[in-house]
Tab-separated table of C-alpha atoms and ligand atoms in Angstrom:
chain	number	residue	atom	x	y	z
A	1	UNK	CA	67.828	9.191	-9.693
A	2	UNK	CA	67.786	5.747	-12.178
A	3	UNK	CA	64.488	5.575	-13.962
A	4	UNK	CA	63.873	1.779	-14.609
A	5	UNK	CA	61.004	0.690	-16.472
A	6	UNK	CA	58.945	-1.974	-15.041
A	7	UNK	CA	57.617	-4.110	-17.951
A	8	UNK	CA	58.795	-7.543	-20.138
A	9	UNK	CA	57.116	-6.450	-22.958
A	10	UNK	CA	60.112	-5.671	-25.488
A	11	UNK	CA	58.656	-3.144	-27.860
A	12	UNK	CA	57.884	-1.123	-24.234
A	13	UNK	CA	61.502	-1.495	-23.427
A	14	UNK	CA	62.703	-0.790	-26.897
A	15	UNK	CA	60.597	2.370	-26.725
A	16	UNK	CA	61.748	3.241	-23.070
A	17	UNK	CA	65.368	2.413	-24.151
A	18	UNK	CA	65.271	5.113	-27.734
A	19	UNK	CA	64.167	7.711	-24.758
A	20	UNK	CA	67.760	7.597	-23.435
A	21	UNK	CA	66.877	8.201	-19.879
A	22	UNK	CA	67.011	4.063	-18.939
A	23	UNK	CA	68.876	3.329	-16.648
A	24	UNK	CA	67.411	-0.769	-16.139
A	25	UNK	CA	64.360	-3.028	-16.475
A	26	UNK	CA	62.167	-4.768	-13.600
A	27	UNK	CA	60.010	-7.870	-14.131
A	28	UNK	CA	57.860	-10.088	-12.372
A	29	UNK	CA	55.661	-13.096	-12.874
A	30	UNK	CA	52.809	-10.799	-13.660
A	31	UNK	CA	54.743	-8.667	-16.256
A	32	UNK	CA	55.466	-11.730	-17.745
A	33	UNK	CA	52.337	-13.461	-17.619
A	34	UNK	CA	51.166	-9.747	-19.471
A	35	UNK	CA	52.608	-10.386	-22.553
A	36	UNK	CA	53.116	-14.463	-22.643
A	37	UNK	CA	56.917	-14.947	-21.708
A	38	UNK	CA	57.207	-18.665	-22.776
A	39	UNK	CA	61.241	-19.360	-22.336
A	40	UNK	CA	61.494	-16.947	-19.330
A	41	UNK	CA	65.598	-17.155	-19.537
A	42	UNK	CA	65.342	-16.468	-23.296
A	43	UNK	CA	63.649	-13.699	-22.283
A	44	UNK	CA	65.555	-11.999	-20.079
A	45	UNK	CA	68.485	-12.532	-21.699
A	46	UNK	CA	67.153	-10.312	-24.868
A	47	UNK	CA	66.067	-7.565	-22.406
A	48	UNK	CA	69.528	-8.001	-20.929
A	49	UNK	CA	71.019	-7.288	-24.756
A	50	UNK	CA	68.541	-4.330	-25.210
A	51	UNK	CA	69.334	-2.677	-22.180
A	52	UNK	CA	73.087	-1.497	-20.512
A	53	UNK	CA	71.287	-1.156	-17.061
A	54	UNK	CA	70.053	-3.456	-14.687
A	55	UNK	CA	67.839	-5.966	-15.449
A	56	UNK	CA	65.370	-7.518	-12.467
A	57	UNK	CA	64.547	-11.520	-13.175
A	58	UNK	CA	62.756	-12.963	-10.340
A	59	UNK	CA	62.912	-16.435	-8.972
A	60	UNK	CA	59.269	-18.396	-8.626
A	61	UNK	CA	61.055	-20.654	-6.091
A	62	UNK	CA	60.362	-20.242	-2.677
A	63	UNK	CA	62.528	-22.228	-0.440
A	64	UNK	CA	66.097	-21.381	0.130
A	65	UNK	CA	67.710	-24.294	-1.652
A	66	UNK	CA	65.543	-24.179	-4.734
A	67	UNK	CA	66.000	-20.128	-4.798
A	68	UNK	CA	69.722	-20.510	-4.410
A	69	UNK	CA	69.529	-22.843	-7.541
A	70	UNK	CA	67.317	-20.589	-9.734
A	71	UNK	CA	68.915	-17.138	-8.641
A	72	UNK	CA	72.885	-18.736	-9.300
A	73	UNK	CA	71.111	-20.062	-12.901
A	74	UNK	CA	69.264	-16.401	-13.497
A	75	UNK	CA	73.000	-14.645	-12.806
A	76	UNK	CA	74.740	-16.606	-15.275
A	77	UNK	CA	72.601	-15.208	-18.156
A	78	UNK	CA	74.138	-12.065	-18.121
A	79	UNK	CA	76.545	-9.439	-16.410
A	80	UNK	CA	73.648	-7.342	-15.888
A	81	UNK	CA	70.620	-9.626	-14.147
A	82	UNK	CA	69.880	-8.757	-10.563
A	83	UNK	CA	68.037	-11.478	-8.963
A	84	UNK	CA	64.801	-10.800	-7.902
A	85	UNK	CA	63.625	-12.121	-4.070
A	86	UNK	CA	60.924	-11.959	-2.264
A	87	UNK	CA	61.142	-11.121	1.037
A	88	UNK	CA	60.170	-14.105	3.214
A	89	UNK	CA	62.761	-15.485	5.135
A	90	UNK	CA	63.668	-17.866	3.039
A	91	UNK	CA	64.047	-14.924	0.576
A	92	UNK	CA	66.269	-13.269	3.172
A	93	UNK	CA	68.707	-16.221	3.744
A	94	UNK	CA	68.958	-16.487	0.151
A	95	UNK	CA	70.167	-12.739	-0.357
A	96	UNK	CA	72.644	-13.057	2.435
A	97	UNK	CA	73.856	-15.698	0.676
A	98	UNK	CA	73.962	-14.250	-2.858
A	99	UNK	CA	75.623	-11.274	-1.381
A	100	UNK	CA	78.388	-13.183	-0.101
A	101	UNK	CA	78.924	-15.144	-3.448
A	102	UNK	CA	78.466	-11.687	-5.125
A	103	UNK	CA	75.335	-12.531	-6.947
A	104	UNK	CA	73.263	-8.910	-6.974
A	105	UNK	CA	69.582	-8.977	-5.593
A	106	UNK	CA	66.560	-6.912	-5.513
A	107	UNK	CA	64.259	-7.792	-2.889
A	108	UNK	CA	60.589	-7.676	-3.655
A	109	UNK	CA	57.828	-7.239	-2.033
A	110	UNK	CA	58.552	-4.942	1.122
A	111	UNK	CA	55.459	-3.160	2.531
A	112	UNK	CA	57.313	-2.063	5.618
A	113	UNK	CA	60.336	-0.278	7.361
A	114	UNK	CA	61.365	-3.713	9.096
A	115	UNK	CA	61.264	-5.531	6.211
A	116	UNK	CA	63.234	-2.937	4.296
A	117	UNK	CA	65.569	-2.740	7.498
A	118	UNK	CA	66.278	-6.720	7.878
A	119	UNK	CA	66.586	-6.795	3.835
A	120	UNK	CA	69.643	-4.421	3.889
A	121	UNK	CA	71.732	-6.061	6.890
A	122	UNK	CA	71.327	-9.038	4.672
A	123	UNK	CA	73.217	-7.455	1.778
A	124	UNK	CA	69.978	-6.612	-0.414
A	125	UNK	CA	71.737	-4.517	-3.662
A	126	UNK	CA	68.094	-3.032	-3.652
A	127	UNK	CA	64.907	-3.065	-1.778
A	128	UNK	CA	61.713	-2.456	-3.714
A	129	UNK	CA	58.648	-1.148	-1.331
A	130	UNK	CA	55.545	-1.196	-3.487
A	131	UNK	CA	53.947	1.740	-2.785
A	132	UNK	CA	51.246	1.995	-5.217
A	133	UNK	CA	49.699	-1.224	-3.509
A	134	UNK	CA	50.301	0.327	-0.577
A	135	UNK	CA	48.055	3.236	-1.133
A	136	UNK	CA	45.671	1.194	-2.741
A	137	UNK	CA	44.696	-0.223	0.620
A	138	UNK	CA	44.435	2.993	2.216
A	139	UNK	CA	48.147	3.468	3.882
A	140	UNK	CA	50.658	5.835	2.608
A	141	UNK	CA	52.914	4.333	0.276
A	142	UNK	CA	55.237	7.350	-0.037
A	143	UNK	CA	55.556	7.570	3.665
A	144	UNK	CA	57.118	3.939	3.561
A	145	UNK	CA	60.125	5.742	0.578
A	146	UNK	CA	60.801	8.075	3.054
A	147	UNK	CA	61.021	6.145	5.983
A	148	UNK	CA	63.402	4.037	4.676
A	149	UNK	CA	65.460	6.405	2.826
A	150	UNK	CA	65.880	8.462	6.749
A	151	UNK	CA	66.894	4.528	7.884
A	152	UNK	CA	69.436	3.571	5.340
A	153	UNK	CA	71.025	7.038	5.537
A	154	UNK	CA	71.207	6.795	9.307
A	155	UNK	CA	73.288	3.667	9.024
A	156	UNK	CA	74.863	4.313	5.553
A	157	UNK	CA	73.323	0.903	4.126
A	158	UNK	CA	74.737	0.647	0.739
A	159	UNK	CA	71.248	-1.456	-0.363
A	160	UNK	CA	69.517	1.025	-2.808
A	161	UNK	CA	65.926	2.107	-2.791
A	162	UNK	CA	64.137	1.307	-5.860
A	163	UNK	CA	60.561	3.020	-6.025
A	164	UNK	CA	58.402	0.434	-7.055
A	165	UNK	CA	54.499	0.266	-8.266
A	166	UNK	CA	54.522	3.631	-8.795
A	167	UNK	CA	51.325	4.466	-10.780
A	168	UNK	CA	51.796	8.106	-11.955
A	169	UNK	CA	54.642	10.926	-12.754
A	170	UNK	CA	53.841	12.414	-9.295
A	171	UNK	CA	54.848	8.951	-8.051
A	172	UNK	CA	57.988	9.626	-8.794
A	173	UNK	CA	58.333	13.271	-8.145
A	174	UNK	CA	57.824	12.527	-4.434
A	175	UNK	CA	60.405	9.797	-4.654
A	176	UNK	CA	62.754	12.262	-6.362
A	177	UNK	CA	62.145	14.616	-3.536
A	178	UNK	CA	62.539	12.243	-0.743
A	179	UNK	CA	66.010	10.584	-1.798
A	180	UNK	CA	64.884	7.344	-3.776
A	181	UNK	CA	67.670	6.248	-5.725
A	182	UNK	CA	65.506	4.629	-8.591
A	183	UNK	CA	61.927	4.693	-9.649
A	184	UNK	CA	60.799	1.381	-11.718
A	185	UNK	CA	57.498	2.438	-13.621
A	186	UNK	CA	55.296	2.013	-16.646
A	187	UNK	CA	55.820	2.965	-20.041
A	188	UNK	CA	52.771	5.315	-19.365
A	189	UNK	CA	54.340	6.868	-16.856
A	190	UNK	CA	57.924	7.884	-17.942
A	191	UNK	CA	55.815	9.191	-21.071
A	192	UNK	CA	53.798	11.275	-18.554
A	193	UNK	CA	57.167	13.003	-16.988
A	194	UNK	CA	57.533	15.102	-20.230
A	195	UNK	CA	54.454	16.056	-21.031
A	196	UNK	CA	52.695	19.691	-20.008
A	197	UNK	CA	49.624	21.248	-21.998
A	198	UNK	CA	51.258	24.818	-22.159
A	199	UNK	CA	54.333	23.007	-24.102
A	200	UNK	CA	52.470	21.118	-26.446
A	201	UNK	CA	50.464	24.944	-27.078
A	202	UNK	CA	53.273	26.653	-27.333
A	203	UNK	CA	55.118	24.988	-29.636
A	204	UNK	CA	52.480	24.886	-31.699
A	205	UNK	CA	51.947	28.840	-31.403
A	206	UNK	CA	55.989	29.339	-32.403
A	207	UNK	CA	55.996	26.359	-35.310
A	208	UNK	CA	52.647	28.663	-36.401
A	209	UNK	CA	54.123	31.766	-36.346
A	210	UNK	CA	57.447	30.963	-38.155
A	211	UNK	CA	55.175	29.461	-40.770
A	212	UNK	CA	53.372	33.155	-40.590
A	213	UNK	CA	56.972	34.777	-40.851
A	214	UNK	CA	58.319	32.636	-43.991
A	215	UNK	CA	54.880	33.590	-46.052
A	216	UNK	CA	55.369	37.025	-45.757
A	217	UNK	CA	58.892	36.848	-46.999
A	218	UNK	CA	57.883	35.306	-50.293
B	1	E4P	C1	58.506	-3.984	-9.612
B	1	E4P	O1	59.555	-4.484	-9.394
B	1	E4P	C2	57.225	-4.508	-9.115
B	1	E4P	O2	57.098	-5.854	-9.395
B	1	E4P	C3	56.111	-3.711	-9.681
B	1	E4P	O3	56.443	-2.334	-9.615
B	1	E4P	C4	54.762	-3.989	-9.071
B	1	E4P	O4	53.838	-3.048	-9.570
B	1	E4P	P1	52.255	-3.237	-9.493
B	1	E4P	O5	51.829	-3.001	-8.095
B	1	E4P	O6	51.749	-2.201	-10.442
B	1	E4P	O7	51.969	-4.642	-9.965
């Protein structure tokens, strides 16, 4: 499973980066509204420096002309951009597209099997179902991962499911468990995967005694 973290703030990437478990960055309008983004290309190509991985830019366009002009201008900042759609159908036309031209895509914004379904036969590289927003309305977000995990297996779609607004580590242990090949989350929340009370206790209990251990050697 690729852990992405799903931010543009750079010292957050920087610290998910030193981790060594990144595997790619996701932003969106939001993320960058978050922290001020001003030359949004600038931007993305210093995460693109920071980071080996995958890095998710997303086009504010929303016809197909004007995305095909944005998306072909995001892809040219570096190797490693993915270029984020929504998924209207102008979104859709646009992937098909950039998937024949070779241009890589991660299609935002799916809330549902069908989307997920028409995204892949139109060449998505990834689909990102929110699920967090999902449950926030009161339908099961994590249902939706596995759903369309069991349909892109079934028809061995090569479109990758990328876990997105997760909003805590058992977020992604349910993706984990149902087949999602990445999880985009939080700083927050890749910080929350390692942590456990009885660790934090217990190595303070053996970095205790060993202190015990070298006084009475003196
Ligand atoms: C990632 O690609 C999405 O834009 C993001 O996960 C949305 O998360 P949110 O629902 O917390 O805004």
């Amino acid at each position: 499973m690729k852990f992405f973290i799903d931010s543009a703030d750079l010292s957050e990437i920087k610290e998910a980066e030193a981790m060594g478990v990144l595997d790619g960055v996701t932003t969106n309008p939001s993320l960058c509204a978050k922290v001020g983004v001003r030359d949004f290309e600038g931007h993305v190509a210093k995460i693109c420096e920071m980071v080996a991985g995958d890095v998710s830019a997303e086009v504010v366009s929303t016809t197909y002309a004007e995305m095909l002009e944005e998306g072909r201008r995001l892809a040219t900042i570096a190797d490693n951009v993915v270029v984020k759609i929504p998924l209207i159908k102008d979104g859709i036309k646009a992937i098909k597209t950039f998937s024949e031209e070779g241009i890589r895509t991660n299609c935002t914004l799916c809330f549902s099997s069908t989307q997920a379904l028409i995204a892949a036969k139109a060449g998505a590289t990834y689909i990102s179902p929110f699920l967090g927003r999902l449950d926030d309305i009161s339908h099961d977000g994590l249902a939706l991962i596995e759903d369309i995990v069991t349909i892109y297996t079934n028809y061995s779609f090569q479109t990758e499911v990328l876990a997105a607004s997760i909003r805590h580590p058992m977020h992604v242990v349910e993706c984990a468990r149902m087949g999602a090949d990445v999880a985009t989350m939080p700083l927050s929340v890749m910080e929350g995967l390692l942590k456990h009370p009885l660790t934090d206790s217990g190595l303070e209990k053996f970095l205790a005694d060993w202190d015990k251990l070298q006084a009475s050697l003196k």
